[in-house]
Coordinates of C-alpha atoms and ligand atoms in Angstrom, one line a residue:
X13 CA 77.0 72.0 151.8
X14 CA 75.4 72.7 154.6
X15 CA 77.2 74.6 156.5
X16 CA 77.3 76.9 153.3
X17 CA 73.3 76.4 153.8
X18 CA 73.3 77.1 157.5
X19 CA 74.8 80.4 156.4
X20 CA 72.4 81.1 154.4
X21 CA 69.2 80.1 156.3
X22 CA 70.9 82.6 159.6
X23 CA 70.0 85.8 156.8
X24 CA 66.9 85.7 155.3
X25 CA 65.9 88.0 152.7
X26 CA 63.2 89.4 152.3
X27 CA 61.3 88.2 149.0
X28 CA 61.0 90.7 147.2
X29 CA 61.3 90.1 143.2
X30 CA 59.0 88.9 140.6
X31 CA 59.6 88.0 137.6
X32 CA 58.9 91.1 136.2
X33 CA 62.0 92.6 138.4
X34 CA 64.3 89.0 137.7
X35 CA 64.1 89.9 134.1
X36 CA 64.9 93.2 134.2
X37 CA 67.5 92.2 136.4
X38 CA 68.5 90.0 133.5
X39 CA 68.3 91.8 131.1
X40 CA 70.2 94.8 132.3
X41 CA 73.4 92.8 133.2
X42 CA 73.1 90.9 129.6
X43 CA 72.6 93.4 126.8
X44 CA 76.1 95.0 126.5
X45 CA 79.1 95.4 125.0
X46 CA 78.5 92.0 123.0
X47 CA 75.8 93.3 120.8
X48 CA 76.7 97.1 120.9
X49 CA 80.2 96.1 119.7
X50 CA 81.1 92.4 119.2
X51 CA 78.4 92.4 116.3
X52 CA 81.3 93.8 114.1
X53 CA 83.2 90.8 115.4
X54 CA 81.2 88.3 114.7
X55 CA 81.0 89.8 111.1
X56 CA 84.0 89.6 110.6
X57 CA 84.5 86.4 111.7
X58 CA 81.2 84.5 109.9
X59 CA 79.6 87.2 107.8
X60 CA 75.7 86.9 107.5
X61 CA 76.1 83.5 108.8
X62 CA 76.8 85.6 112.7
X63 CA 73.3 84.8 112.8
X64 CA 73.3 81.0 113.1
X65 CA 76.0 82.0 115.4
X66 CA 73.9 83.8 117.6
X67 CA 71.2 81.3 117.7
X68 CA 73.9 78.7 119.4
X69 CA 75.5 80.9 121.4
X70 CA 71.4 81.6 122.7
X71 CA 70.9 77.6 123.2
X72 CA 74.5 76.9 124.7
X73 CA 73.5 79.8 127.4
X74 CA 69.7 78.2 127.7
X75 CA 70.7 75.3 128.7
X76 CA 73.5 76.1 130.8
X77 CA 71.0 79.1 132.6
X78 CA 68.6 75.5 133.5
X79 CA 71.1 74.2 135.3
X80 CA 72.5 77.8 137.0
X81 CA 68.5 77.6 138.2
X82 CA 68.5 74.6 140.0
X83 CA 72.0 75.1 142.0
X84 CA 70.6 78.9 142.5
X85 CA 67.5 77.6 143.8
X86 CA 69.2 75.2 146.1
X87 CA 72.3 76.9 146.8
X88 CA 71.1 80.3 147.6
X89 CA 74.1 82.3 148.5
X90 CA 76.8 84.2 147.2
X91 CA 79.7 83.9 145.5
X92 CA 78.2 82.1 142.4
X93 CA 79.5 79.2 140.0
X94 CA 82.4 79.4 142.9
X95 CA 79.9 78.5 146.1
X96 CA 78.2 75.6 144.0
X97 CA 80.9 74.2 143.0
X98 CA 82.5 74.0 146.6
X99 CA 79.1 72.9 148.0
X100 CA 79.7 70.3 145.8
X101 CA 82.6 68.9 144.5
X102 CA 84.7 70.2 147.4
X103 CA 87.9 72.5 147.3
X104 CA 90.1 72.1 144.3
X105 CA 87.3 72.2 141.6
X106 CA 85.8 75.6 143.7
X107 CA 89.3 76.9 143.6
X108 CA 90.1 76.6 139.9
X109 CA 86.1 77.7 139.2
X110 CA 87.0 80.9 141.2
X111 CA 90.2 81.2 139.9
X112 CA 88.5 80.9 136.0
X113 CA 86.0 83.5 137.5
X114 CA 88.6 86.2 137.7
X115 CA 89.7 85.4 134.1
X116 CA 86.1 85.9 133.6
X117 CA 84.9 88.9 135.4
X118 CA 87.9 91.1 135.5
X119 CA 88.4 90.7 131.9
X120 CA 85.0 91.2 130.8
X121 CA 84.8 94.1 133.1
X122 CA 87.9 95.6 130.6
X123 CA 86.1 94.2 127.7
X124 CA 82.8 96.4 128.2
X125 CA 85.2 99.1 129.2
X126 CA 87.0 99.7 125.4
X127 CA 83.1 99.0 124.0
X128 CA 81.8 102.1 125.7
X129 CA 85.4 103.5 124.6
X130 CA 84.3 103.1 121.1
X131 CA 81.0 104.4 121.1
X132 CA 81.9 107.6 123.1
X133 CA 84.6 108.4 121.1
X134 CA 82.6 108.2 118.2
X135 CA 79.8 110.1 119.8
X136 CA 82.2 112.7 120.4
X137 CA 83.5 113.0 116.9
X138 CA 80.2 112.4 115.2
X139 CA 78.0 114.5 117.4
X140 CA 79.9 117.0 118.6
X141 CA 82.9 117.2 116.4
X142 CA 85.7 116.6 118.9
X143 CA 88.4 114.4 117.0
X144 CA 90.7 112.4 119.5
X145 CA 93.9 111.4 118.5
X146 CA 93.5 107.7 117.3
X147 CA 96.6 107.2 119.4
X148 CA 95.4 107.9 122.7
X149 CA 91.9 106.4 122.2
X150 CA 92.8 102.9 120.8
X151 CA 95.1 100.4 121.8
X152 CA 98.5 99.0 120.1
X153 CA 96.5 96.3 118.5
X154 CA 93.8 98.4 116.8
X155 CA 96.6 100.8 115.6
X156 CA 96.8 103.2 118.6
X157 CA 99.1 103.6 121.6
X158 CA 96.6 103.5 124.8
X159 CA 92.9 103.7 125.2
X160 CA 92.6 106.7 127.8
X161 CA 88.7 106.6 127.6
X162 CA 88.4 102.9 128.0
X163 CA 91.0 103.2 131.6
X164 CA 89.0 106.4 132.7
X165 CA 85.9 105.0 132.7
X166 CA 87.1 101.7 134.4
X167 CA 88.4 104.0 137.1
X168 CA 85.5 105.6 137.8
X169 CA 83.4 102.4 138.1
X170 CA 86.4 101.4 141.1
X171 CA 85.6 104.9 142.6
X172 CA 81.9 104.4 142.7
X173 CA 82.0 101.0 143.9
X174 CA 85.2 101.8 146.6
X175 CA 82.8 104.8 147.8
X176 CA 79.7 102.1 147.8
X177 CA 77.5 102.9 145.6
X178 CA 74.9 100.3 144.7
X179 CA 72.7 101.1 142.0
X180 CA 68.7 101.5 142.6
X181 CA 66.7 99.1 141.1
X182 CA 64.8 102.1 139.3
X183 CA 68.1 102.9 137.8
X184 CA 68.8 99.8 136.7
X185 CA 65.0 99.6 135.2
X186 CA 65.8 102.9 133.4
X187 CA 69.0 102.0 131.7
X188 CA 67.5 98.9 130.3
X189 CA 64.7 101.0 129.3
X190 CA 67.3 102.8 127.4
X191 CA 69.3 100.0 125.5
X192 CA 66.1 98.8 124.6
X193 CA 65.0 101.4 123.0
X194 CA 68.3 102.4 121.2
X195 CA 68.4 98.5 120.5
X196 CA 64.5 98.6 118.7
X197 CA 65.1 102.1 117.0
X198 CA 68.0 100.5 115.4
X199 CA 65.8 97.3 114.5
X200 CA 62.7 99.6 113.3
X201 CA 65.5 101.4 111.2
X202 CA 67.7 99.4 109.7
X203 CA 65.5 96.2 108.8
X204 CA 63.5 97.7 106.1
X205 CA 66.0 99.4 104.0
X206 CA 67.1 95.2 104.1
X207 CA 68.7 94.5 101.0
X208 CA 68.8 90.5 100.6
X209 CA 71.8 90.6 98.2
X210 CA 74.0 91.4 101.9
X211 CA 73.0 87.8 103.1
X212 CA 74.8 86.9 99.7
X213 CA 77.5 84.5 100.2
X214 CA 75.6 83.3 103.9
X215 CA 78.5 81.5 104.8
X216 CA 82.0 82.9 103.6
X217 CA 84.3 81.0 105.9
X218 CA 82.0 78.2 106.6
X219 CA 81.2 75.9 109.4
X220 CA 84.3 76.9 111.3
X221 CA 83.6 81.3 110.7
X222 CA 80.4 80.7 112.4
X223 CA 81.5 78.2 114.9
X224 CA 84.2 81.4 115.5
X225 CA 81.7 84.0 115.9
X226 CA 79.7 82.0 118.1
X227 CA 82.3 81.7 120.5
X228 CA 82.7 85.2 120.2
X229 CA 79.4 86.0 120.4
X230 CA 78.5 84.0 123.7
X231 CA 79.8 87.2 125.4
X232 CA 76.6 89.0 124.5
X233 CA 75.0 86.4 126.6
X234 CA 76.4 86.2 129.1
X235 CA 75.6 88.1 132.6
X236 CA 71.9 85.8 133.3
X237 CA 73.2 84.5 136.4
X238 CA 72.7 87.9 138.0
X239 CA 69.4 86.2 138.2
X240 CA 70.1 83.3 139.5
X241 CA 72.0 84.9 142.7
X242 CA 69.2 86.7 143.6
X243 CA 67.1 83.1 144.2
X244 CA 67.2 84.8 147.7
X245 CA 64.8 87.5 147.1
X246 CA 63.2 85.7 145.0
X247 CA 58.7 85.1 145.7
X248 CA 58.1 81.8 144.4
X249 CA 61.6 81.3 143.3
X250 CA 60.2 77.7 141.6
X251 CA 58.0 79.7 139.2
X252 CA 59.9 83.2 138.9
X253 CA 63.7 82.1 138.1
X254 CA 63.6 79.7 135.6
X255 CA 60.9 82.7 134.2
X256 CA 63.7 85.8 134.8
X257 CA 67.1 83.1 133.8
X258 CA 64.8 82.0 130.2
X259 CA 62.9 84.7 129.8
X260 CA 65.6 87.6 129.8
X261 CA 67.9 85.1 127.7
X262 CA 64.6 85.0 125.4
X263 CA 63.7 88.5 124.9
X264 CA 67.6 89.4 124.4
X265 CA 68.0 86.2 121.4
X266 CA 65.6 87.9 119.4
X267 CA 67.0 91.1 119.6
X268 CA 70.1 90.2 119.1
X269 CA 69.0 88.4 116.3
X270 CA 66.6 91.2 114.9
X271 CA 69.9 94.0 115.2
X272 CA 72.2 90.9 113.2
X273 CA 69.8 90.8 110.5
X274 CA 69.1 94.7 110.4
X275 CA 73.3 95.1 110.2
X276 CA 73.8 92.7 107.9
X277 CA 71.1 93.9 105.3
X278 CA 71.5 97.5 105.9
X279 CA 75.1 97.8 105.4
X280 CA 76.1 94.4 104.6
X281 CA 78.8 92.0 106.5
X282 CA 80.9 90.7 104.6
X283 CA 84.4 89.8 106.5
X284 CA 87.9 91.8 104.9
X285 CA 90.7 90.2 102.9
X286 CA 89.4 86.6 102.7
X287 CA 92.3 85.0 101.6
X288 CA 91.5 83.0 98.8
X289 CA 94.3 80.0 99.2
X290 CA 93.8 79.4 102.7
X291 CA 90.2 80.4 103.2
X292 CA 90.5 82.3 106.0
X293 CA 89.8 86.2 106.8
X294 CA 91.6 88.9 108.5
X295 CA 91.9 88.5 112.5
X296 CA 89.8 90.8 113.8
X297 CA 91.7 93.1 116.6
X298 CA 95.0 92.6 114.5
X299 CA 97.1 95.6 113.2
X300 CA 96.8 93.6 109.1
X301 CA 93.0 94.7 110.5
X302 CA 93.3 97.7 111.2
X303 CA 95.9 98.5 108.2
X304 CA 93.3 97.2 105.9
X305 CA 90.3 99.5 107.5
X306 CA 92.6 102.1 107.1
X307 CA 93.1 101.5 103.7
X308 CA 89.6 102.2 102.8
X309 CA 88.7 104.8 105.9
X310 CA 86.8 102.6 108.1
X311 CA 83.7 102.4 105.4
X312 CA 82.7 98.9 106.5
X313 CA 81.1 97.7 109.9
X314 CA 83.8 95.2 110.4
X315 CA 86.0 98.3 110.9
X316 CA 83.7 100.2 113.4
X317 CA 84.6 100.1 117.0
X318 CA 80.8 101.3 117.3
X319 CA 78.9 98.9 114.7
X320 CA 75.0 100.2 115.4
X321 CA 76.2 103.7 115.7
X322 CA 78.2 103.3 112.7
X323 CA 75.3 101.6 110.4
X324 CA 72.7 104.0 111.3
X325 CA 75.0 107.1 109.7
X326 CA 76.1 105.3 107.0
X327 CA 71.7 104.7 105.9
X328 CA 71.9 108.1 106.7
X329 CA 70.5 108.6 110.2
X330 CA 73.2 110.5 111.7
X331 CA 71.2 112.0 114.5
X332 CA 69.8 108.1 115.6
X333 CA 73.7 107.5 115.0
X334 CA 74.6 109.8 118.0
X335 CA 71.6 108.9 120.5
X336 CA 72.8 105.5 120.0
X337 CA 75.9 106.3 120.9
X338 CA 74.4 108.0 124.4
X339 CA 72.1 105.4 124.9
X340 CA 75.9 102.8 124.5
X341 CA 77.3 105.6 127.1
X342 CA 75.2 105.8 129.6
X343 CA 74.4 102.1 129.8
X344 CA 77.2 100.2 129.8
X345 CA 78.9 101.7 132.6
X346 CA 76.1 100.1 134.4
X347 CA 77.4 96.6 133.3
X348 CA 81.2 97.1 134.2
X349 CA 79.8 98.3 137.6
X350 CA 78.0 94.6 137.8
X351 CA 81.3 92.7 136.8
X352 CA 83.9 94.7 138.7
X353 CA 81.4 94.1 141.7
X354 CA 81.0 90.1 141.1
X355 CA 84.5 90.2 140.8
X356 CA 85.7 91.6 144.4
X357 CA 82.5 89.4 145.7
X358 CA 84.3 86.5 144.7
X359 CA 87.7 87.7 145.7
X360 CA 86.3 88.8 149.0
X361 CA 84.7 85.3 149.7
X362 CA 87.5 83.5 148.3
X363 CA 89.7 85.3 150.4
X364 CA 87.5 84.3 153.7
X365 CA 87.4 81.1 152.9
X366 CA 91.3 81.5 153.2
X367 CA 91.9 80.3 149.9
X368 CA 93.5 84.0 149.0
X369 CA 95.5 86.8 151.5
X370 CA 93.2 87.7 154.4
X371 CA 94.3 91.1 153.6
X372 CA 92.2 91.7 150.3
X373 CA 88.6 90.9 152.4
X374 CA 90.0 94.1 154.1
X375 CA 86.7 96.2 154.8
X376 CA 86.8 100.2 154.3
X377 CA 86.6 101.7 157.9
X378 CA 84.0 104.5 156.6
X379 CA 82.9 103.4 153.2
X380 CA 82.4 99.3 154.1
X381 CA 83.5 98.1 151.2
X382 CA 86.3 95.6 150.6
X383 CA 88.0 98.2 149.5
X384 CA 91.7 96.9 149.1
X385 CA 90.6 94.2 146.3
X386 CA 88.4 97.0 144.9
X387 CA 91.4 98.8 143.8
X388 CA 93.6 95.9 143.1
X389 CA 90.6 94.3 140.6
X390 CA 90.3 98.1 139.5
X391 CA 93.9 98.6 138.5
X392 CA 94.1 95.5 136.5
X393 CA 91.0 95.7 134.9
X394 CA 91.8 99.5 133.3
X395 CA 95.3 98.3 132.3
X396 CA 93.3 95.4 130.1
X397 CA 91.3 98.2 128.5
X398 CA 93.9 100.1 128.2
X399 CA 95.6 97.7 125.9
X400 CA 93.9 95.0 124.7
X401 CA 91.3 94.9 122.0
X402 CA 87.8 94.3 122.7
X403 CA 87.1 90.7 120.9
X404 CA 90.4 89.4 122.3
X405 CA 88.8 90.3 126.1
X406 CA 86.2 88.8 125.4
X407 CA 87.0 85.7 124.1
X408 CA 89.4 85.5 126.9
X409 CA 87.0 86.3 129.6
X410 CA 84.4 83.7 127.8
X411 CA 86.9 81.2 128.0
X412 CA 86.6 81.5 131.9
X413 CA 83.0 81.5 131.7
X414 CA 82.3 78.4 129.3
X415 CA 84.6 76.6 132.6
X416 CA 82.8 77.7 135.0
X417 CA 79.1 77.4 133.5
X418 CA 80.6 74.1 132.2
X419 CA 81.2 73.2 136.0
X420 CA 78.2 74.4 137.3
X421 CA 76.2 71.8 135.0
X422 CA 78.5 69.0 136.1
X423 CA 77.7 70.2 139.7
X424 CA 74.0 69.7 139.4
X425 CA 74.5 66.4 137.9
X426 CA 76.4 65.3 140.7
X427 CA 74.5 66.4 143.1
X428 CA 71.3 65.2 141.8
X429 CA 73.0 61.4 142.0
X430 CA 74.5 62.0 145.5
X431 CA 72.0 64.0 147.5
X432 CA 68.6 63.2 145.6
X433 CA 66.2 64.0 148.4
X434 CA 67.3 67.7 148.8
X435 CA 64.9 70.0 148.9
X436 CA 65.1 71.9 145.3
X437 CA 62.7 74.9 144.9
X438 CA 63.6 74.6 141.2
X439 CA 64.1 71.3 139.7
X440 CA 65.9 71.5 136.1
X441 CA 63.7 69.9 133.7
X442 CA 65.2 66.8 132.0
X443 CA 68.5 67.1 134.1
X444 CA 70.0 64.1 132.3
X445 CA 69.7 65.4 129.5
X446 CA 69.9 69.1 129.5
X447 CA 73.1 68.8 131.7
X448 CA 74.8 66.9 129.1
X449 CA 73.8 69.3 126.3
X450 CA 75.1 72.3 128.6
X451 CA 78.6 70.6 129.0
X452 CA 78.7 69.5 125.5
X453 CA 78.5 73.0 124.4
X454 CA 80.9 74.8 126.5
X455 CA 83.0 72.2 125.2
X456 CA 82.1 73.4 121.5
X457 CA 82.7 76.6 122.0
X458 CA 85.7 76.9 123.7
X459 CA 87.2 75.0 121.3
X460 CA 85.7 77.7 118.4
X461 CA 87.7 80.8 120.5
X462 CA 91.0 81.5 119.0
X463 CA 94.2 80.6 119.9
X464 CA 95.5 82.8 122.0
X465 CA 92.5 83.0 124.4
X466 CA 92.7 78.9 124.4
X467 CA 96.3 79.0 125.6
X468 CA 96.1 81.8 128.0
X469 CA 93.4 80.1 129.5
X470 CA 95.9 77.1 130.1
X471 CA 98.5 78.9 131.3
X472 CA 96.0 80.4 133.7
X473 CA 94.5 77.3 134.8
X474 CA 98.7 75.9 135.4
X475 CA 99.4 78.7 137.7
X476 CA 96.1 78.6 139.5
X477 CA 97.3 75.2 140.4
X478 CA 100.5 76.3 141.5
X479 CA 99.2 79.0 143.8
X480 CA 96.6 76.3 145.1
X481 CA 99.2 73.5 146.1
X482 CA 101.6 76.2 147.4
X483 CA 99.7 78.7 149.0
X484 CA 95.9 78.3 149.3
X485 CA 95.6 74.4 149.8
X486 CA 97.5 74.6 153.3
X487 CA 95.7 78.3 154.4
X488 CA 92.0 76.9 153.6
X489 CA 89.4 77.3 156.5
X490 CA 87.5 74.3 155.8
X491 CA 91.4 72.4 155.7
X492 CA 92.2 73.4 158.7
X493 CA 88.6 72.7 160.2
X494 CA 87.4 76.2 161.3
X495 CA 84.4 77.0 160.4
X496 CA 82.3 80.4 160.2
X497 CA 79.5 82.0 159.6
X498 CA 79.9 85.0 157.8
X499 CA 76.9 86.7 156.6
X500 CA 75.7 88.2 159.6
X501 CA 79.4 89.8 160.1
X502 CA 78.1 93.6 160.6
X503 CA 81.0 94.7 158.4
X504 CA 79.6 92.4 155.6
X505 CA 79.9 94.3 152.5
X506 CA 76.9 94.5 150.1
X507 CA 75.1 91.5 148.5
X508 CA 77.2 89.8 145.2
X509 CA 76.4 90.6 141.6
X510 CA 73.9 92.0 141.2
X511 CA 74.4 95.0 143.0
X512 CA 70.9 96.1 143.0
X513 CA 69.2 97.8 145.8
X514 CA 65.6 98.7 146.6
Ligands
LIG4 N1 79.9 87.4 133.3 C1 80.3 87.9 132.2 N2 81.2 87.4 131.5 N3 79.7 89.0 131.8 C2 80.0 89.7 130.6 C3 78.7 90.3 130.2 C4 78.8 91.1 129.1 C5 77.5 91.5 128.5 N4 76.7 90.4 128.2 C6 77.8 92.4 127.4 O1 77.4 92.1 126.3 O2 78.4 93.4 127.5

């Protein structure tokens, strides 16, 4: 711990942000693919009941962005959930949080890639009358082939961040500008023509359809500890995070709750071919899916890849349908550019550590950036949107976040029995019990995610042990007692998620 401190002290940043700038921060990494796109999920999943679902997903990540605060606060460094956790409950746990972290990041990174898939193939077709063939724009599970548009824009996301870019905090400010608006154009919109007869059954597949969607949902969430690793740059980091961590997490719940309610009585939500014996739904993401919303030519959201865009034509606004769409465009590259870049942070410092080949922290001789992970995380990030349907990335890529947020909250409780006298600029309020309530959720919704994501996520964990015991465990730094300081290396590439500049 402190040595990872000592690190941190050597480079002091200077302390910049507010809590204006943290929330905006916040906000830009959070709104995404989850409400753009995952809203037709959720449907699907809960009908008009998505909204209770939203409202836990909101609490789970409340409570969970407390504790990121306080470890943030006290840990101020980068490499994330993966840095706490080593600061604090040594090695194997950091290992298997970074490992989880890939999970996480790579596969949200594809996940936000086939969302801005959808909306710009439907921008195209709906605004400018190009028609793709369905077979090259959507993967094997949604009844195409291969999603070209979702692996092209993944691939220019690893050029931009290979070449260095790091986006201006005045770009980042503009594109939140943007979803914001497309995001209260919808909500001014859609929630008047509300017809209350949609909410009408609230609850088709019960307890455990919203439980579902929740777990879905939580994706939509999720990207608030941007804020918490910028604690560095932080002026009166005591005040200002826990303002930026709740405050963005605030101002996106009721958003996210305003554009549920605006979908669901605007065009209804009702989930397909509810099967009456067994009481469950279609999967969403599955080919019966997709054979059923071909069936009846994609009229219902739970069939549109872009769920706002689509809702908006179908009152009739065709032209807010398209800007939508742009606004969906232009932003969430922004977001696959934040993931892809936590994600080689965390490989590149993993990989320092010694825990992973020395090869991937590898720095670019012109660009300085690490450039051979870049490429690596690049490749396997466009083959996942390439292939994979968009609420089966992100439940996966949830699955690894629910661990590692899950971790992070055990971290601070630990640490708060072990080293009580450290000096915490932010203090958790009601550790022992917000902690709890933190874990506790996690716990609830990764047991709400489907199958498939559950299991993968095992068999994930299994061979990140493997790899740990047979390769990492006898490379480690710290194992073998050498120890470093990094961050004034002059080939140091640029500061973790978020990849914000001045
Ligand atoms: N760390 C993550 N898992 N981030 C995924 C963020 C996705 C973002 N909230 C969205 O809706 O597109």
């Amino acid at each position: 711990m402190d040595a990872i401190l000592a690190t941190a002290e050597k480079k002091s940043l200077t302390r910049t942000l507010g809590a204006f700038q943290l929330t905006m921060l916040g906000i830009g990494a959070v709104i995404g693919t989850g409400i753009f796109v995952l809203t037709a999920e959720a449907a699907q999943k809960a009908g008009p009941g998505m909204m209770v679902s939203f409202v836990i997903a909101g609490f789970v990540c409340a409570f969970a962005a407390l504790c990121y605060a306080e470890m943030a606060s006290m840990v101020p460094v980068s490499g994330s959930a993966y840095t706490y956790s080593y600061a604090v409950m040594g090695e194997m746990i950091a290992w298997m949080v970074g490992w989880a972290l890939i999970l996480e990041y790579a596969v949200a990174a594809g996940a936000v890639s086939v969302g801005w898939s959808g909306y710009v193939v439907g921008l195209l077709q709906n605004g400018l009358g190009i028609h793709l063939p369905p077979t090259l724009v959507l993967g094997p599970f949604d009844g195409g082939m291969i999603n070209l548009p979702a692996m092209l824009i993944a691939g220019l996301v690893t050029w931009l961040l290979v070449i260095g870019t790091r986006e201006s905090a005045t770009v980042n400010a503009i594109l939140v500008v943007i979803k914001v608006l497309a995001l209260t154009v919808f909500i001014i919109l859609a929630v008047p023509v509300m017809n209350m007869q949609n909410f009408e059954p609230f609850a088709p597949l019960g307890i455990g359809g919203i439980g579902a969607a929740a777990a879905s949902i939580f994706f939509a969430y999720v990207g608030f500890d941007a804020v918490s690793t910028a604690a560095e740059e932080t002026k009166n980091p005591q005040r200002n995070m826990p303002i930026g961590l709740i405050g963005s997490l605030a101002i996106c719940t009721i958003f996210y709750l305003l554009v549920a309610a605006g979908v669901i009585g605007s065009v209804g939500a009702q989930p397909m071919g509810i099967d009456a014996a067994t009481g469950h739904a279609l999967e969403p993401g599955s080919r019966e899916l997709a054979a059923a919303c071909g069936a009846i030519a994609d009229q219902a959201v739970v069939c549109s890849k872009e769920a706002l865009a689509w809702s908006m034509r179908e009152i009739g606004w065709t032209q807010v349908g398209n800007l939508i769409g742009l606004a969906a465009g232009l932003a969430l590259p922004s977001v696959i550019l934040m993931m892809m870049f936590g994600q080689t942070r965390i490989f590149f410092v993993m990989s320092r550590d010694g825990l992973l080949p020395q090869a991937f922290s590898k720095i670019h001789p012109k660009f300085h950036t690490p450039h051979v992970i870049t490429i690596i995380t690049g490749v396997a990030v466009a083959l996942f949107a390439a292939f994979f349907p968009v609420g089966q990335l992100a439940n996966i890529s949830n699955s690894g976040t629910l661990f590692a947020f899950a971790a992070v909250s055990i971290a601070v409780l630990v640490i708060r029995r072990t080293d009580p006298g450290r000096h915490r600029p932010f203090r958790t309020p009601a550790i022992f019990i917000t902690a709890p309530v933190a874990i506790a959720g996690c716990i609830y919704l990764f047991f709400n995610l489907d199958h498939k994501s559950i299991i993968l996520f095992l068999i994930w964990a299994a061979v990140g042990l493997l790899v740990y015991f047979l390769y990492s465990r006898s490379r480690s730094h710290v194992g073998r007692g050498i120890v470093e300081v990094h961050e004034d290396d002059p080939d140091a590439p640029p500061q973790p998620v978020p990849p914000i500049a001045e």
